[in-house]
XYZ file of C-alpha atoms in Angstrom:
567
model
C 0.000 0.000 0.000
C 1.796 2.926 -1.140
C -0.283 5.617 0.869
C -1.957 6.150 4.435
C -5.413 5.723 5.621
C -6.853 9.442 4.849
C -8.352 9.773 8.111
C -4.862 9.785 9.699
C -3.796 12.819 7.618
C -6.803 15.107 8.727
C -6.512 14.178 12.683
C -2.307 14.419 12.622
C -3.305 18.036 10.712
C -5.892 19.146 13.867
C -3.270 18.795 16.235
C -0.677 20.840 14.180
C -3.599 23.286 13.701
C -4.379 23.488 17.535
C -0.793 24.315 18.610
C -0.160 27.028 15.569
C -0.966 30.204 14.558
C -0.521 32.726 12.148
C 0.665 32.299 8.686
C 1.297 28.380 10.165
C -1.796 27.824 10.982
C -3.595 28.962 7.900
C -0.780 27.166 5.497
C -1.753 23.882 7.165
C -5.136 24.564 7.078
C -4.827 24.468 3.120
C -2.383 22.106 3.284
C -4.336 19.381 4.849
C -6.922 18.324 2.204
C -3.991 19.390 -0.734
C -2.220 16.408 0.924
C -4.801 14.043 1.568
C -6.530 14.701 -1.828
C -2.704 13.839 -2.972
C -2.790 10.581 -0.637
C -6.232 9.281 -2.429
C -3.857 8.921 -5.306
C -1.782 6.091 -4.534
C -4.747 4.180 -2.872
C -5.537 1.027 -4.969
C -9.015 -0.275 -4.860
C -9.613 -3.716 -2.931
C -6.878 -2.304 -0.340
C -7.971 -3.083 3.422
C -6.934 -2.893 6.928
C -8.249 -6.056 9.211
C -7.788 -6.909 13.131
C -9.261 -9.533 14.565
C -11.055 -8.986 18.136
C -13.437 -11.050 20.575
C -14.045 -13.580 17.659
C -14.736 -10.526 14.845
C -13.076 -8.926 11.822
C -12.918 -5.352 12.738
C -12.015 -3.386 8.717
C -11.135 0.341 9.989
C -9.903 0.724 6.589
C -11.290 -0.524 3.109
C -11.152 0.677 0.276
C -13.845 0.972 -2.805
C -15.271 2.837 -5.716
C -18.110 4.560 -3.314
C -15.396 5.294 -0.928
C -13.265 6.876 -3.097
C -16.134 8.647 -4.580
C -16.941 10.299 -1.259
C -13.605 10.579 -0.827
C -12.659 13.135 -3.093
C -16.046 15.253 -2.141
C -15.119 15.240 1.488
C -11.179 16.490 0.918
C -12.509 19.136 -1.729
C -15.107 20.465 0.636
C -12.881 20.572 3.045
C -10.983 22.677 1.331
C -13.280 25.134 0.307
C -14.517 25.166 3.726
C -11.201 25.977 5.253
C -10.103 28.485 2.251
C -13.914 30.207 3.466
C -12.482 30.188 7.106
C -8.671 31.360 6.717
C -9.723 35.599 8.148
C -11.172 33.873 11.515
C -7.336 33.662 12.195
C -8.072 37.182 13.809
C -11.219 36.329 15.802
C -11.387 34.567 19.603
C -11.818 30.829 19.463
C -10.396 30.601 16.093
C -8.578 27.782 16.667
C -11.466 25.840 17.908
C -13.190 26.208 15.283
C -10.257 25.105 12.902
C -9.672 22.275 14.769
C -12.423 20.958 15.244
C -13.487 21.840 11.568
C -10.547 19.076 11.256
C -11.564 16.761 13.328
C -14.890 16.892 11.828
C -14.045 16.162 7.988
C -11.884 13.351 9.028
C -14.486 11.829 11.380
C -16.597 12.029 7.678
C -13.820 10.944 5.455
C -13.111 7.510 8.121
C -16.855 7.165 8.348
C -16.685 6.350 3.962
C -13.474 3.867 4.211
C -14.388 1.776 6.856
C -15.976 -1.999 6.233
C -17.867 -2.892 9.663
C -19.958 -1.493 11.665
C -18.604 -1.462 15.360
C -15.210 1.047 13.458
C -18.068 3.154 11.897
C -19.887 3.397 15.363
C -16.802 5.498 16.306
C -16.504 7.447 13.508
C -20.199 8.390 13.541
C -20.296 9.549 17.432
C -17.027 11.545 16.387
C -18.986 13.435 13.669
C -21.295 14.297 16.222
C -18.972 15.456 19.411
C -16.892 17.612 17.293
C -19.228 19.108 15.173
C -21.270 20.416 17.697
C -18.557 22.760 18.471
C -18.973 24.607 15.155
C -22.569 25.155 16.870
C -21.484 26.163 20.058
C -18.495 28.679 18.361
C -21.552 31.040 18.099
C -21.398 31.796 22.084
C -25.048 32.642 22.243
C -27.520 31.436 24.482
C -29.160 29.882 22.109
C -26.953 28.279 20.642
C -25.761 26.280 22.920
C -29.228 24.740 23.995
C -29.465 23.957 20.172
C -25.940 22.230 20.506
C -26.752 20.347 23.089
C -30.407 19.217 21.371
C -28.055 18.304 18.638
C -25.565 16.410 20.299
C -28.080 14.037 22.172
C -29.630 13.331 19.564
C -26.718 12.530 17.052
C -25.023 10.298 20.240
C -28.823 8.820 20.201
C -28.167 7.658 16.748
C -25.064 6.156 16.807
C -26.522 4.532 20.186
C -29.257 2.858 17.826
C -26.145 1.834 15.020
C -24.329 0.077 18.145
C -27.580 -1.470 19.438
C -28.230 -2.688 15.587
C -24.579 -4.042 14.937
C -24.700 -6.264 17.568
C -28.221 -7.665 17.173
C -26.821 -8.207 13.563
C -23.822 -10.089 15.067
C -26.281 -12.247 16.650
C -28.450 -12.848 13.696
C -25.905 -13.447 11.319
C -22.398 -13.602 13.002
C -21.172 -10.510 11.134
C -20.387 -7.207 12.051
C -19.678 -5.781 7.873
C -20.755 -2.959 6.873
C -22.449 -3.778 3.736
C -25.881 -5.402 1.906
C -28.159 -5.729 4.960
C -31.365 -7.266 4.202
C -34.629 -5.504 6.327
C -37.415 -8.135 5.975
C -38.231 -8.920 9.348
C -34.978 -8.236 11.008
C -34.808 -6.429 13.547
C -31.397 -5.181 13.315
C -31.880 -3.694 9.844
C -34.743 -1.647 10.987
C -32.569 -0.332 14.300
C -29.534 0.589 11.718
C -31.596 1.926 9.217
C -33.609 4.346 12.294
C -29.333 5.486 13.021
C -28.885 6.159 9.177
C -32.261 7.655 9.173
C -31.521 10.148 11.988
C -28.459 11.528 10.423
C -30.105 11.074 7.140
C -32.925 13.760 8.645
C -36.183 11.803 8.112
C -39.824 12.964 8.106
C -40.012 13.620 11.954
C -36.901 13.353 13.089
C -35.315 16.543 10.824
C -35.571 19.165 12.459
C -31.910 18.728 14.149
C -31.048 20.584 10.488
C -33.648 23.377 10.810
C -32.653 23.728 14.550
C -28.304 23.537 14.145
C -27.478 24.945 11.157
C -28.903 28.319 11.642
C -27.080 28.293 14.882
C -23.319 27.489 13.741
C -21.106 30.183 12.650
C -21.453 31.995 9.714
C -18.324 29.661 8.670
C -19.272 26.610 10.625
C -22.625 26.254 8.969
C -20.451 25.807 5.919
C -18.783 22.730 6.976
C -21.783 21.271 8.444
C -23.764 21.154 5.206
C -21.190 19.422 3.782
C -20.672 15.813 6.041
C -22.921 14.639 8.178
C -25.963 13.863 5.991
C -23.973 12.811 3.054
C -21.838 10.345 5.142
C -25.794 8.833 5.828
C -26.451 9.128 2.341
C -22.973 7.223 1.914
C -24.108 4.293 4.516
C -27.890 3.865 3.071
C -25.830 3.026 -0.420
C -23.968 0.782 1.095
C -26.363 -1.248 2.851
C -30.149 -0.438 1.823
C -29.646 -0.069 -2.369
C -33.086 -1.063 -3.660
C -35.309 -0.674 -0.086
C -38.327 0.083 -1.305
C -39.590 1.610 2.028
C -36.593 4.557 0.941
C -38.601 5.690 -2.091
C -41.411 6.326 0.213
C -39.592 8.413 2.749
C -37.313 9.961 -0.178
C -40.535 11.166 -2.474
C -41.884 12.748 1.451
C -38.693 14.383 1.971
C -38.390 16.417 -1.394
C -42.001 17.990 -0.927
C -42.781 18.495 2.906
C -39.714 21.167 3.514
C -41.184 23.350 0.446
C -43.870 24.560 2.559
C -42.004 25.430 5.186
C -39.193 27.268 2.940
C -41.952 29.582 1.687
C -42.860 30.703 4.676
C -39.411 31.052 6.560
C -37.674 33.801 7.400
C -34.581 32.980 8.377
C -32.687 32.550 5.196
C -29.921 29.646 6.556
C -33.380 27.683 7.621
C -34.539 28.421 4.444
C -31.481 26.477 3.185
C -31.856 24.093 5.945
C -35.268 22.838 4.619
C -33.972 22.933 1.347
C -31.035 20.382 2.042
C -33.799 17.845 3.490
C -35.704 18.760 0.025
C -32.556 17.733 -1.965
C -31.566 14.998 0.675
C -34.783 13.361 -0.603
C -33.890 12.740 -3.967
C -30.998 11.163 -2.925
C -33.255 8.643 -0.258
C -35.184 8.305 -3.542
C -32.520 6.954 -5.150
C -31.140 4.648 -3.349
C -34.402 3.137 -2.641
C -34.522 2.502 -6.498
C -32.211 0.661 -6.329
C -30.984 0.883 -10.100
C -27.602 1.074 -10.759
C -28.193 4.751 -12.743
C -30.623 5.951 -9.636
C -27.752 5.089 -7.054
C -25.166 7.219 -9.651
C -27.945 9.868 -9.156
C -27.779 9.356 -5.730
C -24.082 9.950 -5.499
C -23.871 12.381 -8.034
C -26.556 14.653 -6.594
C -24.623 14.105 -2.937
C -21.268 15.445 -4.855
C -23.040 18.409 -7.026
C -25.242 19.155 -3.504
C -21.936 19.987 -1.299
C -21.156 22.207 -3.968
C -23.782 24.192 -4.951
C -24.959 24.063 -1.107
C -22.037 24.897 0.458
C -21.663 28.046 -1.995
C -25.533 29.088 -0.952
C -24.640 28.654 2.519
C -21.057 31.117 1.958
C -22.946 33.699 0.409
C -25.493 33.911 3.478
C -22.726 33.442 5.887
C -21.024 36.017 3.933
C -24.206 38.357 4.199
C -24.530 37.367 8.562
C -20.616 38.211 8.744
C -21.015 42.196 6.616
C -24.673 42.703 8.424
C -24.910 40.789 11.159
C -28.707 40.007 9.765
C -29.896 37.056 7.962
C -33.913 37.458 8.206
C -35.689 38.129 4.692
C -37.432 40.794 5.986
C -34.322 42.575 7.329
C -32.410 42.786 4.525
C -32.786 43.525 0.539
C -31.142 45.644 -1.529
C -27.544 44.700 -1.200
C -26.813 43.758 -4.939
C -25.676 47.932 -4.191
C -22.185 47.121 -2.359
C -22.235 43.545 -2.593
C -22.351 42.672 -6.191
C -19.563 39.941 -6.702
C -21.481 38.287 -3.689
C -24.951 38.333 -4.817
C -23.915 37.302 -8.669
C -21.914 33.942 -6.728
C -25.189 33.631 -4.857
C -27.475 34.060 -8.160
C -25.038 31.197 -9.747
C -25.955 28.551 -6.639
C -29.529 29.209 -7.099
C -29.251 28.414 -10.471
C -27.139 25.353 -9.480
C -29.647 24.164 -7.279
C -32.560 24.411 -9.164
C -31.156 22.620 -12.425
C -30.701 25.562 -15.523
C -28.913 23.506 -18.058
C -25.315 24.402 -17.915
C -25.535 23.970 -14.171
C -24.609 21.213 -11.789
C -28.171 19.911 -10.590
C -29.155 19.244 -14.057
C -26.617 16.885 -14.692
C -27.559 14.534 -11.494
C -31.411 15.308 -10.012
C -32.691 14.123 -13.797
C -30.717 10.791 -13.225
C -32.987 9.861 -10.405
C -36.245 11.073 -12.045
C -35.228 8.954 -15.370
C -34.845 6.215 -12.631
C -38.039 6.164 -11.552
C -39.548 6.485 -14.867
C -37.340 3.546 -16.372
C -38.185 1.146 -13.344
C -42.115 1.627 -13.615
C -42.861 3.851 -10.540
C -44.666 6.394 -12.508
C -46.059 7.967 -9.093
C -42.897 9.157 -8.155
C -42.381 10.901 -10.803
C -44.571 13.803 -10.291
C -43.828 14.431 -6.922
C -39.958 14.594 -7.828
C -41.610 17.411 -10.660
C -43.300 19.108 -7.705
C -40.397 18.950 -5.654
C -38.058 20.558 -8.281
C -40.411 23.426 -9.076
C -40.462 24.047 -5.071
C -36.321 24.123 -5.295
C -36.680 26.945 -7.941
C -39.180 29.114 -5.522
C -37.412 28.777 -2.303
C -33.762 28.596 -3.277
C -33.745 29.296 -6.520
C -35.407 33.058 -6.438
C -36.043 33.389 -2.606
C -32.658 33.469 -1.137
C -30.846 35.549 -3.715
C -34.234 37.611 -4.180
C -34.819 38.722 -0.655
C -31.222 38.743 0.705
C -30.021 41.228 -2.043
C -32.765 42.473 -3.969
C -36.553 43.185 -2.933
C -37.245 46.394 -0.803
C -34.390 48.542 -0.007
C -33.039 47.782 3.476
C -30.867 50.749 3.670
C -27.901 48.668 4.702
C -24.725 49.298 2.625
C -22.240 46.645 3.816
C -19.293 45.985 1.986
C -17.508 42.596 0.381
C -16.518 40.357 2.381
C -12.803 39.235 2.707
C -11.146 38.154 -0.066
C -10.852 34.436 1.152
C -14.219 34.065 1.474
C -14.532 35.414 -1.976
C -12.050 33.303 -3.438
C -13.984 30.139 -1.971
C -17.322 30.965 -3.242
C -16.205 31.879 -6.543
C -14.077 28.271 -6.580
C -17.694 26.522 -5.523
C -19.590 28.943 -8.495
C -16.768 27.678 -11.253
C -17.050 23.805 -10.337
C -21.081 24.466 -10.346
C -20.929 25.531 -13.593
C -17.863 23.314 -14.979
C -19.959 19.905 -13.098
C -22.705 20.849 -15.405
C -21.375 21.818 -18.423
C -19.245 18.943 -19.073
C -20.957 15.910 -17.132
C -18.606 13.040 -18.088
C -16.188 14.560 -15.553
C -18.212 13.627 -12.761
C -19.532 10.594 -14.293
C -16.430 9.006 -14.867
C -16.211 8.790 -11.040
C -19.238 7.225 -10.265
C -18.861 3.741 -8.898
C -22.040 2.076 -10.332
C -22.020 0.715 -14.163
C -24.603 2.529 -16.040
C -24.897 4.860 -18.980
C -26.969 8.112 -19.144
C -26.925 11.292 -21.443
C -28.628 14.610 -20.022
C -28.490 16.858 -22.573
C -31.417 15.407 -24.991
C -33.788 17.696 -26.493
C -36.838 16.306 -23.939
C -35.117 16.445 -20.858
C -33.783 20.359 -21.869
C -37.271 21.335 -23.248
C -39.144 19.655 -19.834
C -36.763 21.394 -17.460
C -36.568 24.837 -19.424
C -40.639 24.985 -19.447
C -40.597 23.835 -15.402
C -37.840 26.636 -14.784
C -40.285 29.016 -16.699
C -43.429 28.141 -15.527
C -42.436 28.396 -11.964
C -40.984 31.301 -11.829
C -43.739 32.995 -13.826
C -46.495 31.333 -10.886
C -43.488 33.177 -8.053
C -44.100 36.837 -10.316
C -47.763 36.228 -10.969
C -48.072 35.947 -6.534
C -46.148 38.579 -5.617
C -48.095 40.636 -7.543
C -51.271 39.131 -6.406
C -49.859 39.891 -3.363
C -50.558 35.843 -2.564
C -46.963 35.156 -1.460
C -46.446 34.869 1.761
C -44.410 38.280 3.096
C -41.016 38.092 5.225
C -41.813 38.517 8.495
C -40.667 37.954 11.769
C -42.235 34.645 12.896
C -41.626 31.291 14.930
C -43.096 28.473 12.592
C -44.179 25.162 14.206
C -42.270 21.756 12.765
C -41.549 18.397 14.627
C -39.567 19.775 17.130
C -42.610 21.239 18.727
C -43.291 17.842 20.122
C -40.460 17.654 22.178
C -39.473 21.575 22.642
C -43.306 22.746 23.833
C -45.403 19.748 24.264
C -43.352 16.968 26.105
C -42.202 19.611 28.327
C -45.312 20.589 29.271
C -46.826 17.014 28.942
C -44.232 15.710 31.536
C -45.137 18.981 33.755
C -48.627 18.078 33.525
C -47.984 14.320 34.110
C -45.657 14.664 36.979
C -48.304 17.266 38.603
C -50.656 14.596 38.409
C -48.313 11.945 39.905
C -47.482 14.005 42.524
C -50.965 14.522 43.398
C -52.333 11.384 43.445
C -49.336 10.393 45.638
C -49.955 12.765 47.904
C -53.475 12.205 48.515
C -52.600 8.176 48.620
C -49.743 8.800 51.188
C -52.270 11.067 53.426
C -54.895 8.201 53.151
C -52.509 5.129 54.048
C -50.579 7.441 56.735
C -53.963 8.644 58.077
C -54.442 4.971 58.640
C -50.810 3.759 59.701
C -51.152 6.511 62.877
C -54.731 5.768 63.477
C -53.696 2.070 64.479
C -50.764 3.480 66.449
C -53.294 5.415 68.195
C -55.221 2.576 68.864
C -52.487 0.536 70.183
C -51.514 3.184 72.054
C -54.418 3.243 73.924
C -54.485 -0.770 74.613
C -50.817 -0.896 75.620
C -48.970 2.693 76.158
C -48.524 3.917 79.699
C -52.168 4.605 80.514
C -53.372 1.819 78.223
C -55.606 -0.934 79.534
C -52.867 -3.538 78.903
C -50.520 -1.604 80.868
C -52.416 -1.518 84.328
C -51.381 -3.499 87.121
C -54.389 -6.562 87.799
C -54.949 -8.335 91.000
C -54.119 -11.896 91.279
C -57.574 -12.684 92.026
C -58.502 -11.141 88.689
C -56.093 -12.509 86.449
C -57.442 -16.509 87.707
C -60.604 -15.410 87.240
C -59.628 -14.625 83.386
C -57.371 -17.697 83.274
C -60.162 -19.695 84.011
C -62.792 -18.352 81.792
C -60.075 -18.371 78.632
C -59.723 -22.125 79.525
C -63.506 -23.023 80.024
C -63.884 -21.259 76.331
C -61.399 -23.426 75.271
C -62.540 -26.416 76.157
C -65.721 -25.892 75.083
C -64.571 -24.956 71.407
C -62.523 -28.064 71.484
C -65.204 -30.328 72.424
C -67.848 -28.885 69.803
């Protein structure tokens, strides 16, 4: 083996990140995924690392064509990431957020070349412990309540992936990480609920909607980019073709478009549309197909792009305002033009214009669908792409730089976070324009050509179409306005209502234990009472009888006796 584990080079780099500064510090930050990017060269596929333990294989290291596919996404967005963070050199807690940044994309990039479960356990409760610190960087009150939310539940899921791996053991005798079958297993069901959580599920989402508005304006950057593909990376490796995926998939494109419209905060708005583009991935991988898992992939690669560069440009616009509401801001095409034109150019990414990344990969999983007979899924994949174009597409870019005037006249930001965002706009535009470069790297056999005259013609007339239906209600006045507003989502179950509901409960316990514990002590000293009048001090039992008294009782107790015996 001619190179290193990756994972190694990206937790050696932390530590030389925590311990340097300056010039140092930022060198190694762009040195690090330079390296390991370097390192993925000399890997060879089929290459593995095995120890044997307690009667299992452990495989902390293997190495495949979805590994290495993943591979290269996770070292590139590192890099962008860090390139985005290099002027927070100057700030407090810098290097905290650096190093754990590190810590974080390695946890990611060991999650994708491992090959059993109990070595992925690890690396998915490291994703979680030091991610969270790119939430708690913020040093608002808030945020750290939403850290902590998010940390128990991410250490909940990779309790479930534990639980799961060794009720598989038991089943089966094997710990791999690979094909598991759901049927009635138990264990598949228990891994799939961990892959699910990080995944962000119907119901069990709103970690995403909750976190990422939280994180740093720079920290929300590198969370887009790891933790829900490295689930999208584990459902393709174990659940290809579960057709309970398509279902879930198909619900998470179209659910989040509702609540996009009506958001405010424009990083939630982006929030709800990474669950929306998350879903066509799901989608895909339920499929099963060899082109709908290259969709799959593909859209997971194009979606840290175009994402990342969406969530830059508002990070960007929170940094030079210190506002990210809809309704606060507008109008800042004025001094931020090279911003809003990188932020126009990830819209279009995300919502598919020919010539653009997402056009290249969504369409594989929609011709998918079509191909394998599931004509219902389809349309809502339609519906979902329309609701892309409304809420990412033209609301971000629309009401962060255009719309009413907001008086605010910040300025550029600095010129590394320029440089990163216009790097993200170029391989949006370069992804999409010449698709066999990405294809070539996709590790599933099949063929597919996007730029036919139907698919071009269908997604031109959607693009159209919608955005004439977003003109035709503003100026019905129909579209729901930017305003300052708390919108209700899963989380109110466990934020407002099992609060409350335990409150309520535990009243009611208490209650009915005390009015049982006054009822059985009222009785407990009643008896005492009682018995304290037979035999305390002044009780009858106490007093002193005469010996002429006490034969006289003797007596009678025997006669009564004798007579029961007898009858």
């Amino acid at each position: 083996m001619g190179s290193v584990p990756p994972v190694l080079i990206f937790f050696v780099g932390a530590l030389i990140v925590a311990v340097t500064k300056g010039h140092v510090r930022r060198g190694v930050l762009l040195a690090i995924p330079v390296v390991g990017a370097l390192n993925l060269l000399g890997l060879e596929i089929g290459e593995t690392i095995e120890i044997e333990m307690l009667g299992y294989t452990l495989v902390p290291f293997k190495v495949d064509r979805l590994a290495m596919m993943f591979g290269y996404l996770f070292h590139l967005a590192a890099f962008l990431g860090n390139l985005f963070a290099l002027h927070l050199e100057k700030e407090e807690g810098a290097g905290v957020q650096h190093t754990s940044a590190m810590l974080y994309a390695g946890s990611a990039i060991g999650a994708v070349y491992t090959g059993d479960l109990i070595s992925l356990f690890v690396f998915w409760e490291l994703l979680a412990l030091t991610s969270v610190f790119l939430i708690w960087a913020r040093k608002t009150e808030r945020s750290f309540r939403v850290g902590f939310r998010y940390l128990v539940i991410h250490v909940l899921s990779g309790v479930l992936l534990l639980s799961g791996a060794l009720m598989l053991a038991h089943e089966t005798g094997s710990i791999a990480f690979g094909p598991i079958e759901l049927g009635g297993s138990m264990a598949g069901w228990v891994i799939l609920l961990a892959f699910g959580i990080k995944a962000a599920f119907p119901l069990v989402h709103n970690w995403i909607t909750e976190a990422y508005p939280e994180g740093t304006p720079t920290g929300t950057v590198f969370l887009s980019a790891f933790t829900t593909k490295v689930a999208v990376f584990a459902l393709v490796r174990t659940f290809a073709g579960a057709d309970v995926l398509i279902y879930v998939g198909v619900t998470m494109t179209c659910f989040p478009i509702f609540y996009a419209v009506i958001e405010n905060d424009l990083r939630r708005v982006l929030s709800y549309s990474m669950i929306n583009q998350i879903g066509f991935m799901v989608t895909g991988v339920g499929l099963g197909t060899a082109l709908a898992l290259n969709g799959a992939v593909a859209h997971a690669f194009a979606d840290v792009i175009f994402k990342g560069l969406l969530f830059m440009t508002m990070g960007s616009v929170l940094k030079m305002t210190g506002r990210i509401n809809g309704s606060d801001l507008g109008g800042l095409y004025k001094t931020m033009p090279i911003t809003a034109t990188l932020c126009v150019i990830g819209a279009m990414a995300i919502s598919a214009f020919p010539l653009f990344s997402a056009f290249i990969t969504k369409s594989m999983v929609m011709t998918a669908a079509l191909e394998e007979g599931h004509l219902w899924v389809w349309p809502f994949l339609l519906f979902a792409s329309a609701g892309v174009l409304e809420h990412a597409g033209i609301k971000i870019p629309f009401f962060a730089f255009f719309g009413h005037d907001s008086g605010i006249r910040a300025k550029e930001p600095p010129k590394n976070m320029l440089a990163a965002m216009m790097i993200g706009a170029v391989l949006c535009v370069v992804i999409g324009s010449f698709p066999s470069l990405l294809y070539s790297l996709l590790p599933f056999e099949a063929e597919y050509h996007p730029y036919d005259v139907t698919h071009v013609v269908t997604q031109l007339q959607l693009l159209l179409f919608g955005a004439l239906a977003v003109v035709w209600l503003m100026k019905r006045g129909l579209y729901p306005p930017e305003i300052p507003s708390l919108n209700i989502d899963a989380e109110w179950t466990y934020r407002w209502l099992a609060p409350r509901l335990i409150r309520s409960v535990g009243g009611a316990v208490a209650r009915a234990d005390s009015a049982v514990r006054s009822k059985v002590l009222g009785v407990v000293w009643g008896a005492v009472r009682g018995a304290q009048r037979g035999a305390g001090p002044q009780g009858i039992l106490a007093r002193t009888w005469p010996t002429g008294s006490m034969i006289m009782w003797v007596t009678i107790l025997l006669a009564a006796y004798l007579l029961v015996f007898y009858f």
